[in-house]
CSV table of C-alpha atoms in Angstrom, one decimal:
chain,number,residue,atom,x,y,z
A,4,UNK,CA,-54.0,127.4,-149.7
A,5,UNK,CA,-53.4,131.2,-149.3
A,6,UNK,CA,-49.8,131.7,-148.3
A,7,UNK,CA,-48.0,135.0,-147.0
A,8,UNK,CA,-44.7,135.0,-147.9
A,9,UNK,CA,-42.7,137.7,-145.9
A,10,UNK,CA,-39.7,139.0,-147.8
A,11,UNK,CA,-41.4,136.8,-150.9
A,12,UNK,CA,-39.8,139.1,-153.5
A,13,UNK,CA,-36.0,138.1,-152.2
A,14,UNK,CA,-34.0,134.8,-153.4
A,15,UNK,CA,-35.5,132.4,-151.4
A,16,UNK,CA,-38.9,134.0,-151.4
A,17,UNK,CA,-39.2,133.9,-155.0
A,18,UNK,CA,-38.6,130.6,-155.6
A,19,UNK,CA,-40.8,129.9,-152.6
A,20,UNK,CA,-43.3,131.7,-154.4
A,21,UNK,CA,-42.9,130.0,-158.0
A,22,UNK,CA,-43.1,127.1,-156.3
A,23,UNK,CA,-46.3,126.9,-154.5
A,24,UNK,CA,-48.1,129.0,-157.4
A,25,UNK,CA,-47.0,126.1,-159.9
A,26,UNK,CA,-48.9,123.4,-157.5
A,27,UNK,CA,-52.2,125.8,-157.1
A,28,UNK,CA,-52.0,127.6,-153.9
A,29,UNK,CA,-53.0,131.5,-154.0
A,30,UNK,CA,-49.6,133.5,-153.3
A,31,UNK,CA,-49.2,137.0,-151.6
A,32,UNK,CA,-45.7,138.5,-151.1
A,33,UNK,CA,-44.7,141.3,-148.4
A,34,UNK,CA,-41.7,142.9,-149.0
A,35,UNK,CA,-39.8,146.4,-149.0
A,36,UNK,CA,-37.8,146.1,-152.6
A,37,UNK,CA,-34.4,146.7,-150.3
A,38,UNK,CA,-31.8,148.7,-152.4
A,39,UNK,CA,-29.3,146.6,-150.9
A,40,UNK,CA,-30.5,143.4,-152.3
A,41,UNK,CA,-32.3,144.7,-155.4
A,42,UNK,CA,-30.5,147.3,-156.6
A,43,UNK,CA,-31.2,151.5,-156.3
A,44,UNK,CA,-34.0,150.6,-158.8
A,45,UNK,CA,-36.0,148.5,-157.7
A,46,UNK,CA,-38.1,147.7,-160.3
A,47,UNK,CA,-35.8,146.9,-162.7
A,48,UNK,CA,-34.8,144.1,-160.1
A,49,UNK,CA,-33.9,140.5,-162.0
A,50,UNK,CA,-35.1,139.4,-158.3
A,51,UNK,CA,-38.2,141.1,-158.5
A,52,UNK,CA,-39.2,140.2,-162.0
A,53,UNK,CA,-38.8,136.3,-161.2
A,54,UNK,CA,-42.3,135.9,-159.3
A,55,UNK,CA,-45.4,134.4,-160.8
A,56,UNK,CA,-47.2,136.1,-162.5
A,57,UNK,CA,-50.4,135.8,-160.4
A,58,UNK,CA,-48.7,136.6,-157.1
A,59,UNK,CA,-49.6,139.1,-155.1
A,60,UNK,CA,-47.4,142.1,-154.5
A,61,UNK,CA,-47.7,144.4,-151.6
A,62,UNK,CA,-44.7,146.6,-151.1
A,63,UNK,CA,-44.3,147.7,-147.4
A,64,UNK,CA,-42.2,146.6,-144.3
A,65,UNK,CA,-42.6,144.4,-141.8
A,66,UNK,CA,-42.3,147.1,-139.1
A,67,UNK,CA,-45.0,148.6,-139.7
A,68,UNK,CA,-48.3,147.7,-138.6
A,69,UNK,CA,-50.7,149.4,-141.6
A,70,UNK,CA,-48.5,147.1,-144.1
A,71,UNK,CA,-49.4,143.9,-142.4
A,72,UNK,CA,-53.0,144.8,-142.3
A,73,UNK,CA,-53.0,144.9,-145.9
A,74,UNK,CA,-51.9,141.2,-145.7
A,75,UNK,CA,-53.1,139.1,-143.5
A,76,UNK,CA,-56.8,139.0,-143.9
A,77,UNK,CA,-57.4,135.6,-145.1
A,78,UNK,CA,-54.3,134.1,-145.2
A,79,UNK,CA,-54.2,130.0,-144.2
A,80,UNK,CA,-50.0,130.1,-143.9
A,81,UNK,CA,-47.2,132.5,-143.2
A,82,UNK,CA,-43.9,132.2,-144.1
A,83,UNK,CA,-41.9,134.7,-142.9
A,84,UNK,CA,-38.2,135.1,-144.3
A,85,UNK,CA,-38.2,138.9,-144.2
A,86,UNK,CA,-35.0,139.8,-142.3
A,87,UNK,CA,-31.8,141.8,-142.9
A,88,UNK,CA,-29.2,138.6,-143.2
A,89,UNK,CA,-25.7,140.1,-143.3
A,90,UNK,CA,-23.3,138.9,-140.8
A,91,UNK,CA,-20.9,141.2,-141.0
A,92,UNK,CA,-22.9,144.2,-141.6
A,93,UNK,CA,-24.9,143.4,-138.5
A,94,UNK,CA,-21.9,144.0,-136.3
A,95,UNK,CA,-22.4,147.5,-136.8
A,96,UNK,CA,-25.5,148.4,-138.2
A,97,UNK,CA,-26.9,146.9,-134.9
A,98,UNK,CA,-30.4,148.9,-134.6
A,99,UNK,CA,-31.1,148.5,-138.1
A,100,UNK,CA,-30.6,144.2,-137.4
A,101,UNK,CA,-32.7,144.1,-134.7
A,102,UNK,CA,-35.2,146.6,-135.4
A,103,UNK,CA,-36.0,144.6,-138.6
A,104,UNK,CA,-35.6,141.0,-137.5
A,105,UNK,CA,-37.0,141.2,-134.1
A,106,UNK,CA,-39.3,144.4,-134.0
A,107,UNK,CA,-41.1,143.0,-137.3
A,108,UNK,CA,-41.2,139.5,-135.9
A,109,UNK,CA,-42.8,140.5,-132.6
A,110,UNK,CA,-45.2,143.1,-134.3
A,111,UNK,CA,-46.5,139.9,-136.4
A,112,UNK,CA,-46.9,137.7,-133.9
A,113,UNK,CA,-49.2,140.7,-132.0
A,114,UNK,CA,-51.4,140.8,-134.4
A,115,UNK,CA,-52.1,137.2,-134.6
A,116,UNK,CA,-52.4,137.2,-130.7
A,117,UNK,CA,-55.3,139.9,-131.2
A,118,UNK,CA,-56.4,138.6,-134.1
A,119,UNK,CA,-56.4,141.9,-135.9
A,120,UNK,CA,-56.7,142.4,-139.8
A,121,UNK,CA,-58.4,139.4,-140.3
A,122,UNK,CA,-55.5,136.9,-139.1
A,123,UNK,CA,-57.4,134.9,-137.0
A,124,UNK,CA,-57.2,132.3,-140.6
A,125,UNK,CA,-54.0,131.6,-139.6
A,126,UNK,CA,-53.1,127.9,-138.9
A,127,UNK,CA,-49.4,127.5,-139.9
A,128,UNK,CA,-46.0,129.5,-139.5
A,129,UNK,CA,-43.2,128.6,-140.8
A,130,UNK,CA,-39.9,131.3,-140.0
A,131,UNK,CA,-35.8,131.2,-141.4
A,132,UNK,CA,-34.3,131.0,-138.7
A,133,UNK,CA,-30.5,130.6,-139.7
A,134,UNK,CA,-27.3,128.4,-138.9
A,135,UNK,CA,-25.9,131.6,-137.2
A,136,UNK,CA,-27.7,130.5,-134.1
A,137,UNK,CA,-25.0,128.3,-133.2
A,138,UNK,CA,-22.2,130.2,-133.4
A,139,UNK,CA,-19.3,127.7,-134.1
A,140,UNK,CA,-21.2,124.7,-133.9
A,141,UNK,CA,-20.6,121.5,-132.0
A,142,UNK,CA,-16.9,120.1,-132.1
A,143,UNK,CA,-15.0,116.8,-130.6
A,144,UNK,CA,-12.6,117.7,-128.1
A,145,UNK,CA,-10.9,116.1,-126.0
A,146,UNK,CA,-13.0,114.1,-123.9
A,147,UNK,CA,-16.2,114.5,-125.4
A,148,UNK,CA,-18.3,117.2,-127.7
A,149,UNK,CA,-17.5,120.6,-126.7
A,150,UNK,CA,-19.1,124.2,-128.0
A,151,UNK,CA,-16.2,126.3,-128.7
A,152,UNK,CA,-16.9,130.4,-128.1
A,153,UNK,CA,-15.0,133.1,-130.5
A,154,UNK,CA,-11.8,132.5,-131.4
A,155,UNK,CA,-9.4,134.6,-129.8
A,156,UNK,CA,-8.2,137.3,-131.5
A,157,UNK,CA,-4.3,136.0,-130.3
A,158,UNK,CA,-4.9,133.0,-132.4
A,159,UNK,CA,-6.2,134.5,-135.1
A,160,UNK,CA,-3.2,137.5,-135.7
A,161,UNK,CA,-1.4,134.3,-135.3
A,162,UNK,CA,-2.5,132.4,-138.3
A,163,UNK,CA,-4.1,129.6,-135.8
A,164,UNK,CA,-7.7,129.6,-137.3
A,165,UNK,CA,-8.9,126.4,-135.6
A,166,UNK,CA,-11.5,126.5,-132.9
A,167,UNK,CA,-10.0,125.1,-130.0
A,168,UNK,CA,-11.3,122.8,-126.7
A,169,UNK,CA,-12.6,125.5,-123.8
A,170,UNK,CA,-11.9,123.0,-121.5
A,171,UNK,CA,-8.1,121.8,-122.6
A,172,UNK,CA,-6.9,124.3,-125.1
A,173,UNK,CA,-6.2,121.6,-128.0
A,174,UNK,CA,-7.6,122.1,-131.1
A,175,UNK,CA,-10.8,120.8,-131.7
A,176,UNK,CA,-12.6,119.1,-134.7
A,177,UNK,CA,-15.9,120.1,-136.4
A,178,UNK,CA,-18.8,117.4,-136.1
A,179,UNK,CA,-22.2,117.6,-137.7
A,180,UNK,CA,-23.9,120.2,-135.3
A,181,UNK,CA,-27.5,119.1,-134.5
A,182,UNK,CA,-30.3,121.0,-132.9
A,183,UNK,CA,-29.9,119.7,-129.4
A,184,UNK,CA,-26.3,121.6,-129.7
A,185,UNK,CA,-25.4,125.1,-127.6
A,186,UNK,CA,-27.4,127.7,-128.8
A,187,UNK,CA,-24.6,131.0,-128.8
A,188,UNK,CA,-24.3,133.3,-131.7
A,189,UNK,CA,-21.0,134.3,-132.4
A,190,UNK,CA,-23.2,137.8,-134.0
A,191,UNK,CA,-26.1,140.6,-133.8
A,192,UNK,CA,-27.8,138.7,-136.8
A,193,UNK,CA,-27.4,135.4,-135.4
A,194,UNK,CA,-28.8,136.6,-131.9
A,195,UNK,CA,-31.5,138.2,-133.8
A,196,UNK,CA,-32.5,135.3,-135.8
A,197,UNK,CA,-32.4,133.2,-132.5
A,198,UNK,CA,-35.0,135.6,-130.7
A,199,UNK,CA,-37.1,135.4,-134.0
A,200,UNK,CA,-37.1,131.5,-133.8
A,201,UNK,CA,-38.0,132.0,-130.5
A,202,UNK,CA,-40.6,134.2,-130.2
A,203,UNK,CA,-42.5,132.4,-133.0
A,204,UNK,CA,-42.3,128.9,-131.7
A,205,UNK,CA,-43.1,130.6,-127.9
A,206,UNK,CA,-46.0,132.5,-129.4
A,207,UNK,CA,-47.4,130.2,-131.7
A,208,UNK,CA,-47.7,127.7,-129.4
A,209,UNK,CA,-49.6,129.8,-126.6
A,210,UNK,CA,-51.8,130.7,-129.7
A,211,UNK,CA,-52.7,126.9,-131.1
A,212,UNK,CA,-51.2,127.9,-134.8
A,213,UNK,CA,-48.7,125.0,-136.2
A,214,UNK,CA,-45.1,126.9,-136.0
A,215,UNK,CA,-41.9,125.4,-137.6
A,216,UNK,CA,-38.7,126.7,-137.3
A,217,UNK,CA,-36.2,126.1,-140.5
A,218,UNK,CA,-32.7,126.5,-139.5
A,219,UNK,CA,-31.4,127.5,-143.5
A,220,UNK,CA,-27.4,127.2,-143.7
A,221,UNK,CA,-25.8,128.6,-146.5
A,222,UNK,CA,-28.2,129.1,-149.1
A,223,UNK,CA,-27.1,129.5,-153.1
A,224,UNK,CA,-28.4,129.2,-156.4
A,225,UNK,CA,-30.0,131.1,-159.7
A,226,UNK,CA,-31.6,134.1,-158.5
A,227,UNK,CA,-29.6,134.8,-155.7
A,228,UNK,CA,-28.9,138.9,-155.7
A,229,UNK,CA,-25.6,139.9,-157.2
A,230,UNK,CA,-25.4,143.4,-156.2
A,231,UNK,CA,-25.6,142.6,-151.9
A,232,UNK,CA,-22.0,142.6,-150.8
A,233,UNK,CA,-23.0,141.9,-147.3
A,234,UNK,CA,-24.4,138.0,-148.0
A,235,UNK,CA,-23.6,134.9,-150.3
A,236,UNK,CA,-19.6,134.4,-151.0
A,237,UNK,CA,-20.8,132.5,-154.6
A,238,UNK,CA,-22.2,135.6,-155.8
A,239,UNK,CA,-19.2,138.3,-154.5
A,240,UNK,CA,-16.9,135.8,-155.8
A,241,UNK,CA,-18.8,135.6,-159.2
A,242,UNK,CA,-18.8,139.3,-159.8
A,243,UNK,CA,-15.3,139.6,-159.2
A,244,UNK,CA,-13.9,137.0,-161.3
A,245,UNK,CA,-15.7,138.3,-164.3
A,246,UNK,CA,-14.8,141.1,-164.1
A,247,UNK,CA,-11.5,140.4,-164.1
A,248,UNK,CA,-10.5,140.7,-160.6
A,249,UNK,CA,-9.0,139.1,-157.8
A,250,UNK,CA,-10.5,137.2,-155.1
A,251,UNK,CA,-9.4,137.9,-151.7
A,252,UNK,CA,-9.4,134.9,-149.8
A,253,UNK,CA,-9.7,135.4,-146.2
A,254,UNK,CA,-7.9,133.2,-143.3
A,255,UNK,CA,-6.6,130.0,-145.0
A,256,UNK,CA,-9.2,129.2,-147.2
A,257,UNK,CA,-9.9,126.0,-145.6
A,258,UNK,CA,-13.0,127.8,-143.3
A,259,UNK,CA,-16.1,125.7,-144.7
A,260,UNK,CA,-19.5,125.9,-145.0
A,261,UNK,CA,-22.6,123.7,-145.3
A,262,UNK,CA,-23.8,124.9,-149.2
A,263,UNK,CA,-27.6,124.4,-150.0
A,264,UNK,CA,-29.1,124.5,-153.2
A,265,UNK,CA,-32.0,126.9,-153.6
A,266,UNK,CA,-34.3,123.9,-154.9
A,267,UNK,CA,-33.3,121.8,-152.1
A,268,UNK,CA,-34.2,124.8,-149.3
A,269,UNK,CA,-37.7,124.9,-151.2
A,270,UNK,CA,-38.2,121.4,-150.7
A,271,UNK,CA,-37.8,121.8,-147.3
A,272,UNK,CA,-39.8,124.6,-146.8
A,273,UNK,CA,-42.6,123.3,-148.9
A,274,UNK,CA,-42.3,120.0,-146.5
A,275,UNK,CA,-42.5,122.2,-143.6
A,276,UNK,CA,-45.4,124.0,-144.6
A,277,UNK,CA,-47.4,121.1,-145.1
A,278,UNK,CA,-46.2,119.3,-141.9
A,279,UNK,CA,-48.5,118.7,-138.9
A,280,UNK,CA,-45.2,118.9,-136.9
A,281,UNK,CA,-45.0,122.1,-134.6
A,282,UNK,CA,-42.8,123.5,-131.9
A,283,UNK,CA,-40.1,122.5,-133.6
A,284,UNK,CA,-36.8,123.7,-135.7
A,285,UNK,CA,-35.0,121.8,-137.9
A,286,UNK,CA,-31.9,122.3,-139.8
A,287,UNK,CA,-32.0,122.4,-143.7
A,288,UNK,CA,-28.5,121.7,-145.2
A,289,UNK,CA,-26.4,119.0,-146.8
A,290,UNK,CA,-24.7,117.4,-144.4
A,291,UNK,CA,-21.3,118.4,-146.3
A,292,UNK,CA,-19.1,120.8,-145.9
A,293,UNK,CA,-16.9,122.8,-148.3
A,294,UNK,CA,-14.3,125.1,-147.7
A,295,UNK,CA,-14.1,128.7,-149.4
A,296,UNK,CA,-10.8,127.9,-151.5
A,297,UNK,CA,-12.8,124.9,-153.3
A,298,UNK,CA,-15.9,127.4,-154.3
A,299,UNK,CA,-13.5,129.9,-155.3
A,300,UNK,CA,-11.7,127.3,-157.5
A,301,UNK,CA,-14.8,126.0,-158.6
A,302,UNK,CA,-16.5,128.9,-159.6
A,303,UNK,CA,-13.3,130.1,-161.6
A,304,UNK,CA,-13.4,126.4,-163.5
A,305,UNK,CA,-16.7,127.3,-164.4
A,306,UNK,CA,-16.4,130.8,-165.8
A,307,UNK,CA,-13.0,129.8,-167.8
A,308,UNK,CA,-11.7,133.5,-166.4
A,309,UNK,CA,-10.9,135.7,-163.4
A,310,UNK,CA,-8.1,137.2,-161.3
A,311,UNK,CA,-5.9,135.7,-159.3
A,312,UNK,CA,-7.2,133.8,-156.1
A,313,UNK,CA,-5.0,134.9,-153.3
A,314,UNK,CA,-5.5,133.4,-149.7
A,315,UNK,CA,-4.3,136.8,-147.5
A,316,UNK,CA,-4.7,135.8,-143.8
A,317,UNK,CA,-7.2,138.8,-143.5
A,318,UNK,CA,-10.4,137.9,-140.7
A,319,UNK,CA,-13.4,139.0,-139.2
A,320,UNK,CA,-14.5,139.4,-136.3
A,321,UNK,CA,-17.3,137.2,-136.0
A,322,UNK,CA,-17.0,134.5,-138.3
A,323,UNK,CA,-17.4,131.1,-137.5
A,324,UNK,CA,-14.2,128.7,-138.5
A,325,UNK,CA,-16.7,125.5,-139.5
A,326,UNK,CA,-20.3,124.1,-140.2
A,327,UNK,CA,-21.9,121.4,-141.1
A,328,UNK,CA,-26.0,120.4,-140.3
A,329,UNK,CA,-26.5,117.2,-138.5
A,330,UNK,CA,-30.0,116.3,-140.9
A,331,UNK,CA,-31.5,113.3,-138.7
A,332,UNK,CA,-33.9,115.6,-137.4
A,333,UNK,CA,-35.1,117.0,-140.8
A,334,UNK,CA,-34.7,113.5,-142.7
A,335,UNK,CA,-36.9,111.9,-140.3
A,336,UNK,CA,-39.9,114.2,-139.7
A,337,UNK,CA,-40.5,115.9,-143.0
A,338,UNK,CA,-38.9,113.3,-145.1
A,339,UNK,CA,-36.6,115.9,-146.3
A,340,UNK,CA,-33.5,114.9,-148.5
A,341,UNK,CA,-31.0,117.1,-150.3
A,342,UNK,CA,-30.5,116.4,-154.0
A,343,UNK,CA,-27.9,118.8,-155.2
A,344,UNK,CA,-24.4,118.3,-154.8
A,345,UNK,CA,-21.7,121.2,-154.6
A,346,UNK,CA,-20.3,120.9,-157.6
A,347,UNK,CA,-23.9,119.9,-159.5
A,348,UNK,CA,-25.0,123.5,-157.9
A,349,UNK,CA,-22.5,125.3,-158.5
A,350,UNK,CA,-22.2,124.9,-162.2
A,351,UNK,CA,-26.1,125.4,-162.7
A,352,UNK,CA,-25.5,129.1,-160.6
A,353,UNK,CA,-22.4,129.6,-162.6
A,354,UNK,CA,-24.4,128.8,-166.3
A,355,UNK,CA,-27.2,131.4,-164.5
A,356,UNK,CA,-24.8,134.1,-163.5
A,357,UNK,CA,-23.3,134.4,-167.4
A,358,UNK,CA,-27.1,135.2,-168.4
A,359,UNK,CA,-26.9,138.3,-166.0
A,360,UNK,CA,-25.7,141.7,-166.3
A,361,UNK,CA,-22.5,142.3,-164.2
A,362,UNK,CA,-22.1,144.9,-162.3
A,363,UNK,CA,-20.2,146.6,-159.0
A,364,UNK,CA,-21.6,144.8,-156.2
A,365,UNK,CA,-20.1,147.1,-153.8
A,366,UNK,CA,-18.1,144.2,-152.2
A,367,UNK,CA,-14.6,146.5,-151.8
A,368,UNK,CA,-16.9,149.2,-150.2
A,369,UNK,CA,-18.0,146.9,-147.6
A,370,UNK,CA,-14.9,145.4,-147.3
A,371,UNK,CA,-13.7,149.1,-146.6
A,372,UNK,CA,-16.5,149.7,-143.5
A,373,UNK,CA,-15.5,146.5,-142.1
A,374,UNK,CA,-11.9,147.6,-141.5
A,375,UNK,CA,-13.1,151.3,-140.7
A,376,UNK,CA,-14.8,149.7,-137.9
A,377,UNK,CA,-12.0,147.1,-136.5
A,378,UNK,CA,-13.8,144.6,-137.8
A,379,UNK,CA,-11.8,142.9,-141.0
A,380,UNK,CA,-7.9,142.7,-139.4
């Protein structure tokens, strides 16, 4: 097949890419060469320098219409993972966030309705849409499940980090969140990657092309950028323990997240693309959770070196407490299973990281324009 892959020169992307060249089909890859994600040259990018050799590259954004021309024509599948993905950055780079996730969604999906550049070869889309739809996810409370909303800053000054019940004020306890659950982003890029999700399961059904949804938790692996402070706690904890430094680790340590190994999230989106399922989203995770003191601790086991880890009671605004992906859904229609374990995952990113060249990520900058802003307390 010919497949578009949006943002194709990114983590994901690439591997996306390798992966589909290595069973035949004809790759193309869209994608602006960020400096956040690759560096201030681009084409010295690790990132960059990771795609097949007989892939396509078109650099240009997904905003603008002349660049997409220069891609569709042709193409049999689009995946489209172009976005800006920081959470916290998109708290106040709010424009930016939406111009780029939802502007450059809408301005595809245009063209496919009018069929311009040659798109009308389109029969399949396939879109990240991202955990950060949900907010914080679907909890027990005390009478049944309940969808907590922010945690109140009161709480959180406090020390109290657990979500609690809306309905009774007791805490609450994380459950495997499935895509039936409340649909509430807790940020800017979560709202934006729900109207993404949306507008190409909406559009592509009026327009008779295959659309999928893949709801991606928290993606990690080789090849994921180490010089983007805004996304991927395994990387900003990797630069700074070897260099030496100390890991700040917000709340209590025991937040978790739902890891996914990069090979795993290919699987999945491989599945996806070849699915006759459409209209649908799915989540692609492991069904585990794993708080953020365990991948500090395991990263530092793996690197033999590092600062100190210090838990500091420091939060932002916006994060989620919990998550874990219910994977019924996924297991059952495109046969999807994860393979990787935490710990299996984290010491093949770990045995990747020591191959590349450390440098600043920027990760205390950010840090700084977070509490600037009011938004790290």
């Amino acid at each position: 097949m010919k497949v578009l892959i949006t943002g194709g020169a990114g983590f994901i992307g690439g591997a996306l890419a390798n992966a589909l060249d290595d069973r035949g089909d004809e790759v193309t890859v869209l994608d602006n060469l960020s400096p956040q994600i690759h560096g201030e040259d681009p084409q010295s990018s690790a990132l960059l320098h990771r795609l097949p050799a007989s892939a396509r590259l078109v650099i240009g954004d997904v905003r603008n219409r002349d660049d997409w021309a220069k891609v569709l024509p042709g193409q049999d599948v689009i995946v489209h993972l172009a976005a800006e993905t920081g959470t916290g950055q998109s708290m106040y780079e709010i424009d930016r966030y939406v111009d780029v996730n939802a502007h450059g969604t809408s301005l595809l999906l245009d063209m496919l309705a009018k069929k311009e550049a040659g798109s009308d070869s389109v029969k399949r889309l396939v879109v990240a849409s991202s955990r950060a739809i949900y907010g914080e996810g679907k909890y027990r409370g005390t009478k049944g499940f309940v969808y907590p909303g922010p945690r109140l800053s009161e709480d959180l000054e406090n020390g109290v980090f657990e979500c609690r019940d809306p309905e009774t004020n007791d805490i609450a306890t994380p459950v495997p969140t499935d895509e039936a659950s409340r649909i509430h982003p807790s940020s800017v890029y979560g709202i934006t990657k729900q109207v993404q999700e949306q507008l190409v399961l909406t559009a592509g059904a009026a327009l008779g092309i295959g659309a999928v949804a893949l709801r991606y938790q928290n993606v990690y692996g080789p090849g994921q950028s180490l010089k983007n402070p805004y996304t991927g706690i395994l990387s900003i904890f990797s630069t700074l323990l070897l260099q030496g430094k100390d890991v700040n680790i917000f709340e209590d340590g025991k937040e978790s997240r739902d890891f996914v190994f990069i090979d795993d999230v290919v699987t999945a989106t491989v599945a996806a693309i070849d699915s006759r399922v459409t209209g649908r989203a799915y989540n692609v995770g492991t069904g585990e959770k794993t708080d953020v003191l365990t991948v500090a601790h395991t990263l530092k086991a793996n690197y033999g070196c590092g600062g100190e880890i210090k838990v500091s009671g420091n939060f932002r605004i916006g994060d989620i407490r919990h998550n874990i992906a219910d994977l019924t859904n996924v297991k059952r229609d495109l046969n999807f299973l994860p393979r990787t374990t935490f710990a299996e995952g984290a010491k093949a990113f770990a045995q990747w990281v020591k191959t590349q060249e450390i440098s600043d990520s920027g990760y205390e900058r950010s840090v700084n324009e977070l509490r600037a802003k009011g938004l790290l307390k």
